């Protein structure tokens, strides 16, 4: 008999029919009577003081109903990081500029009009007088001693410095037989979701505002909007309809969220704002581009003794997630390998460019590219099999890393073996003809953050409530945000399994700050472990209430009961049972109160604690995922073109609540890192974007994509619900180095600068040939 | 110091600004992308078999997206009465006719099209072949032995017979010195809310349907819609936006609610249906017109010994609330006077007319008109002051009536004294010049029904949940339906008082079957005692959770704490206190779970029990309200016109949670019975309405209305929250007889047939003069 009835099954997502039929209504689909359309006026200069904003002509344009500027909002800046010690977490962005603009695209004013054309026309009528300031488009320029400060609050244009030192790095290098040192760089990229940002705000005359937002973090938006508008948080209701992808960028309370509310308040009518694709390119949060200096000390036998890692990030004009980003780029290096000793310095600098924040694989993509490429070089130099060098240094289940990460489960070795088996490593590595090669890379990721960077006092990390209906159905309330990954189905499967009912018996109400329990949102791959954990607890608590009643009905001991097939049975006596629907009715008859349960997930005691970004010794997550990608490529030495043939992507998700969903996550996420490896590159000239459409910014299409073979590895974690861990951001972290290493196997060149374009390939080949 | 901070205050309603600014969005204001407009095809014959419905031409009309008939719905009829022994509670109505039509206006088919005009045009293209049957427009015709049966399930056209006998009526009449007997009749009237019925249904491709309905009973609608569509109840979500009045008629699941869902399912697009005013007149539930034979036996001293009461009602084509209506017309005669002994027979007959259901003052308006008019006659005949005869027979607090009603509190005497004082009775009664007079009448009403006529197993009679926020705000979830009476504010005031916070600290989420606790809806004047009772319990439970935390924080005993001014204090030590917001934060820090509470109100043990309509001995409500209206009129003997100068309306609401709201209820409700007394009359000819607009159907306007002086009497009930009882339907029950009695004082004629038109006055005056 199978262990589980609902989980571990390839079930279609609850929202699948709605999505494929066009039935799903996204934020931009909402229409309210009397609704206006809003547009944002953006800076056309990269750095300037605002001397004056004259909105009078715009206000007089027929059809314009409201014009808002920085004067219409409070003096509290907004941002993702709100609760934690300064200076790490400084919020530095206003929805509408107060005194300065800091990049081309920075928000200055917002207009609401009867239609979009009128709103656009009104933008042209707003006159902004600037006093232009020197603008800096690279960290090097920006950090110059005589540079004008981009933000007054900072002593220089360095926005964040994170550094820590684990173990004795001097000793580590001293004990090393070899020290490898190299420099790497990665580019700015976009999150590139299908659905652009959208907001509909309805500010009522009673002083309450309801917003439908395309967001990953409705509760954070609620607070940011309340603080920006200067009204109590309880006056703000944020509802997240279906979202067409977020990938981190929708964890920002971007200006349209607050501006739609401000305009609605001024106009007394609902306001819709949808960002154009161009605005998505120029004015939403990007992934950090970094330059890296990395030093690894190893013994002859391949044992890593010391790592010294310096990351230097171009942050753009505002802080956004900066402190977290820079911290993670360091701390997430502490897996899947033991580092012996570890030193890290992460510096992030303000420039007059669009700001960088958190994008899928946040903080892990850049260092993983560096480490896994260097592991390949080291294994070659030491003549150790690249699989073996990874296994010998690997962290193991039960271990605690020098960064204090507790490894509860680890499927790394299994993932590694399965990925190389799938790619045919034995027969291909170093054996394919010139121009063809295979490469591999492993990875490591968190299953959610054990810290609140936003709330001083969150009620819990995730809460779920369940209501029972007399027809045997249950309604599950969750504040988690399904942004396309299928998390509502995951939570429903977990609850259904625990309650012994089919998935069709669970309805989910999600992501409405007024009716669903507070949840921190969808980021850091937290939803399955945190939200799913809460769902399991809530379902268990519901089951216990039902067992109390059923024990009476069945004249049995509560401990002897089990729930399955929508009934409650006396174990071992299948003829003694009662339906769950009748048990619910029995509860109502007896208790005369509504039958509800709740569950709250909080990380265990050995996780979290004081968030010491300066020490780097803190267990940041309840549990960690592992995985390996093995990739086969063809490199055309004439054109420099890289054709990826196949990626075998093995991911240790602990336990696959829904294998089809895990595979979907693997396939979908690799599209992003595949693009970052080879195609995507956000480029600017003097602060102007020259890649602000999908014509110029090359995202991988289905034509470009290789065959992806997702491989699920299950390590059955002790902390995650039913053993599950994340299957979200971690699934794409190994892609880039596995491609880079395959290129090396194919043509013998080390690519250290992203994206790996044909031009760079040709230049490297030339250099290599020249060098011969 | 005042006893209370929030209750007992004249606070503006939470929704007042939204209502007066037009900000409130009613069901008809909803717009969904791709939404279609629906219209209903109605019968043009009063009684017929349907031989064939040809919808083919309508389906071909460009712009038509769906046509539905009785074939598209299940074989389960819908209705308000669903749970209880047959034959009393038979549901007999299909949303769309299955085989027969039974009145002009009966629903046959529904069309959804891209706009209203197209939908209307399509209706004309549907061809219905009828086999006409004899139609009956009066109970007398319908009850004839050879009459064709209107419903096959019934053995005759008598739809309901309710009869019971309390005490020994033969002995009662035998002991009487006088027996008074008389006949009365009342008319069909309409509920006449401002907002017509509206529905927006969005049936998703996933099989779930969400509806925004103008309704009083969203949870009943949910079940009726699920059963009509043949889908599980948990697939149906009903949301009640602000409602512009319902007055009982919106307790029916009228056809637009189900038809919009059926059409949306067929068309795959959202569908909106709004009833025209004409449809409101012809096809929604009306108040029963009755004819009455009433016999009262009294001792010389005025003591009532026996009442024999026969009510005969024209029910129209369908049962609707029938059994309840006929039961209440009997049982609610058992107050405010002791009857000695009581016999009742209520007969309701099917006719081929629009059906009658529950309208404000349901089942109390008709018998009260009879009894209070007869009390006036009796007092005159026995030469006993009309005030005294009422007081001597009055039920008293602490008493149980022969119908087993438990009288927990009674402000009848105080109401009587204050009403006559206000009208200047002493100086006016029998003392005003000819053509001027004063009259009085008392009344009695239930505070909600202690039975579920719909559910076999309601979770509770009313449930409320409260969530706590870290900013010291609370969100209150209630399934009760604010339909204009201001009940959300009432519940919020109760919770705020109990929690020791201001009204601005309470947000209310109401009337959404997916997110708010099940509640039976707004009818039978149940919301304050049931929903308010649940709110008080939920708030108390929340307070206790906060006290647990505050006791630790304040190092005090939990029993010594009190909540006020948004803080928790140690009683008698005002310097020791903590804010509620900080206590909530303290709770989160300590408990790491969401802070919520719930409360369920169920009637006490001495209420309810088995619903024996045939015995009439059952305590139908947790508590009862009392009141007296005293009225001054001018009667123009030339024209027959009655001008009501003033109504002094004293109502014992137990305790006024919000005096301004109670006064609003009194003023608003009297507009309805004032209209029924003098103006309103729904008339038909051969089954066709001849009064289907407000031109022909005379509703009282502000021009017509007398000066109303609301007088609040507080008897501080032991069961209602903070002593409150109903202030809803009861507030209008005494109006009609007080006007009739004033007319008698003015010109000496007894008006026994409603409405009291100038023609009837003139005829009665003629008869009186002729009689002289």
Tab-separated table of C-alpha atoms in Angstrom, chain A residues 14 17-18 21 23 25 29-33 202-206 222 232-235 237 268 270 456-463 465 467 469-471 473 475 477 504 507 509 513-515 517-519 585 588-589 591-596 600 602, chain B residues 14 17-18 21 23 25 29-33 202-206 222 232-235 237 268 270 456-463 465 467 469-471 473 475 477 504 507 509 513-515 517-519 585 588-589 591-596 600 602:
chain	number	residue	atom	x	y	z
A	14	UNK	CA	-5.830	23.940	-8.429
A	17	UNK	CA	-7.822	25.349	-15.608
A	18	UNK	CA	-8.334	28.995	-14.719
A	21	UNK	CA	-8.588	29.158	-20.122
A	23	UNK	CA	-10.387	32.635	-16.567
A	25	UNK	CA	-8.221	37.488	-13.254
A	29	UNK	CA	-7.976	42.756	-15.214
A	30	UNK	CA	-9.779	44.484	-12.367
A	31	UNK	CA	-12.227	47.185	-13.226
A	32	UNK	CA	-14.078	49.331	-10.719
A	33	UNK	CA	-16.828	51.820	-11.499
A	202	UNK	CA	-9.678	52.049	-4.253
A	203	UNK	CA	-9.342	54.633	-1.525
A	204	UNK	CA	-12.753	55.006	0.036
A	205	UNK	CA	-14.214	58.159	1.468
A	206	UNK	CA	-14.182	56.401	4.821
A	222	UNK	CA	0.344	46.863	3.297
A	232	UNK	CA	-2.854	53.158	10.102
A	233	UNK	CA	-1.926	49.801	8.681
A	234	UNK	CA	-5.358	48.448	9.514
A	235	UNK	CA	-6.865	50.924	7.022
A	237	UNK	CA	-6.202	45.991	2.622
A	268	UNK	CA	-11.787	60.114	-4.767
A	270	UNK	CA	-10.311	54.069	-7.986
A	456	UNK	CA	9.975	43.390	14.846
A	457	UNK	CA	7.170	41.171	16.011
A	458	UNK	CA	5.618	38.925	13.452
A	459	UNK	CA	2.716	36.901	14.893
A	460	UNK	CA	4.536	33.866	13.588
A	461	UNK	CA	6.614	33.099	10.523
A	462	UNK	CA	3.617	31.559	8.767
A	463	UNK	CA	0.065	30.918	9.888
A	465	UNK	CA	-6.337	28.534	9.434
A	467	UNK	CA	-12.600	25.979	8.542
A	469	UNK	CA	-17.893	22.623	6.423
A	470	UNK	CA	-20.699	20.158	7.058
A	471	UNK	CA	-20.309	18.659	3.583
A	473	UNK	CA	-15.059	20.198	2.732
A	475	UNK	CA	-11.383	25.940	3.572
A	477	UNK	CA	-6.659	30.305	4.740
A	504	UNK	CA	-10.972	18.349	-4.175
A	507	UNK	CA	-10.580	25.190	-0.985
A	509	UNK	CA	-8.320	31.412	0.278
A	513	UNK	CA	-4.315	40.990	4.280
A	514	UNK	CA	-7.811	41.403	5.676
A	515	UNK	CA	-8.902	37.793	5.754
A	517	UNK	CA	-3.251	35.141	8.437
A	518	UNK	CA	-0.177	37.307	8.179
A	519	UNK	CA	2.584	35.698	6.187
A	585	UNK	CA	-21.961	17.537	11.900
A	588	UNK	CA	-21.647	21.065	15.567
A	589	UNK	CA	-24.361	19.115	17.327
A	591	UNK	CA	-20.139	21.842	20.590
A	592	UNK	CA	-22.449	24.440	19.012
A	593	UNK	CA	-19.517	26.444	17.778
A	594	UNK	CA	-17.766	26.926	14.487
A	595	UNK	CA	-15.177	24.260	13.808
A	596	UNK	CA	-11.888	25.872	12.930
A	600	UNK	CA	1.667	28.478	13.027
A	602	UNK	CA	8.149	28.899	13.465
B	14	UNK	CA	-18.967	52.811	9.908
B	17	UNK	CA	-19.432	58.224	4.585
B	18	UNK	CA	-19.256	55.542	1.889
B	21	UNK	CA	-20.633	59.928	-1.011
B	23	UNK	CA	-18.445	55.386	-2.602
B	25	UNK	CA	-20.292	49.628	-4.274
B	29	UNK	CA	-21.924	48.260	-9.454
B	30	UNK	CA	-19.666	45.269	-9.985
B	31	UNK	CA	-18.031	44.864	-13.326
B	32	UNK	CA	-15.895	41.932	-14.362
B	33	UNK	CA	-13.925	41.623	-17.600
B	202	UNK	CA	-18.609	34.428	-12.090
B	203	UNK	CA	-18.559	30.718	-12.739
B	204	UNK	CA	-14.945	29.774	-13.287
B	205	UNK	CA	-13.667	27.101	-15.593
B	206	UNK	CA	-12.440	25.325	-12.482
B	222	UNK	CA	-25.067	29.540	-1.181
B	232	UNK	CA	-21.058	20.992	-3.874
B	233	UNK	CA	-21.820	23.854	-1.553
B	234	UNK	CA	-18.123	24.479	-1.041
B	235	UNK	CA	-17.816	25.382	-4.731
B	237	UNK	CA	-18.942	31.632	-2.721
B	268	UNK	CA	-18.060	30.691	-19.541
B	270	UNK	CA	-19.390	36.464	-15.774
B	456	UNK	CA	-30.260	20.516	10.227
B	457	UNK	CA	-26.910	21.219	11.803
B	458	UNK	CA	-25.851	24.817	11.898
B	459	UNK	CA	-22.360	25.214	13.403
B	460	UNK	CA	-23.963	27.672	15.780
B	461	UNK	CA	-26.687	30.267	15.513
B	462	UNK	CA	-24.138	33.039	15.008
B	463	UNK	CA	-20.368	33.049	15.068
B	465	UNK	CA	-14.083	35.747	14.907
B	467	UNK	CA	-8.040	38.885	14.713
B	469	UNK	CA	-3.124	43.316	14.839
B	470	UNK	CA	0.106	44.606	16.324
B	471	UNK	CA	-1.025	48.210	15.933
B	473	UNK	CA	-6.488	47.231	15.817
B	475	UNK	CA	-10.623	42.790	12.614
B	477	UNK	CA	-15.424	38.657	11.020
B	504	UNK	CA	-12.038	53.240	15.071
B	507	UNK	CA	-12.586	46.796	11.193
B	509	UNK	CA	-15.333	41.958	7.401
B	513	UNK	CA	-19.449	32.749	2.760
B	514	UNK	CA	-15.810	31.930	2.092
B	515	UNK	CA	-14.197	34.045	4.764
B	517	UNK	CA	-18.312	32.421	9.918
B	518	UNK	CA	-21.636	30.933	8.927
B	519	UNK	CA	-24.565	33.023	10.048
B	585	UNK	CA	3.103	42.305	20.516
B	588	UNK	CA	3.300	37.315	19.539
B	589	UNK	CA	6.693	37.370	21.197
B	591	UNK	CA	3.244	32.528	21.849
B	592	UNK	CA	4.542	32.737	18.267
B	593	UNK	CA	1.106	32.173	16.883
B	594	UNK	CA	-1.590	34.332	15.340
B	595	UNK	CA	-3.806	35.959	17.962
B	596	UNK	CA	-7.420	35.253	17.172
B	600	UNK	CA	-20.563	31.555	19.074
B	602	UNK	CA	-26.625	29.941	20.848
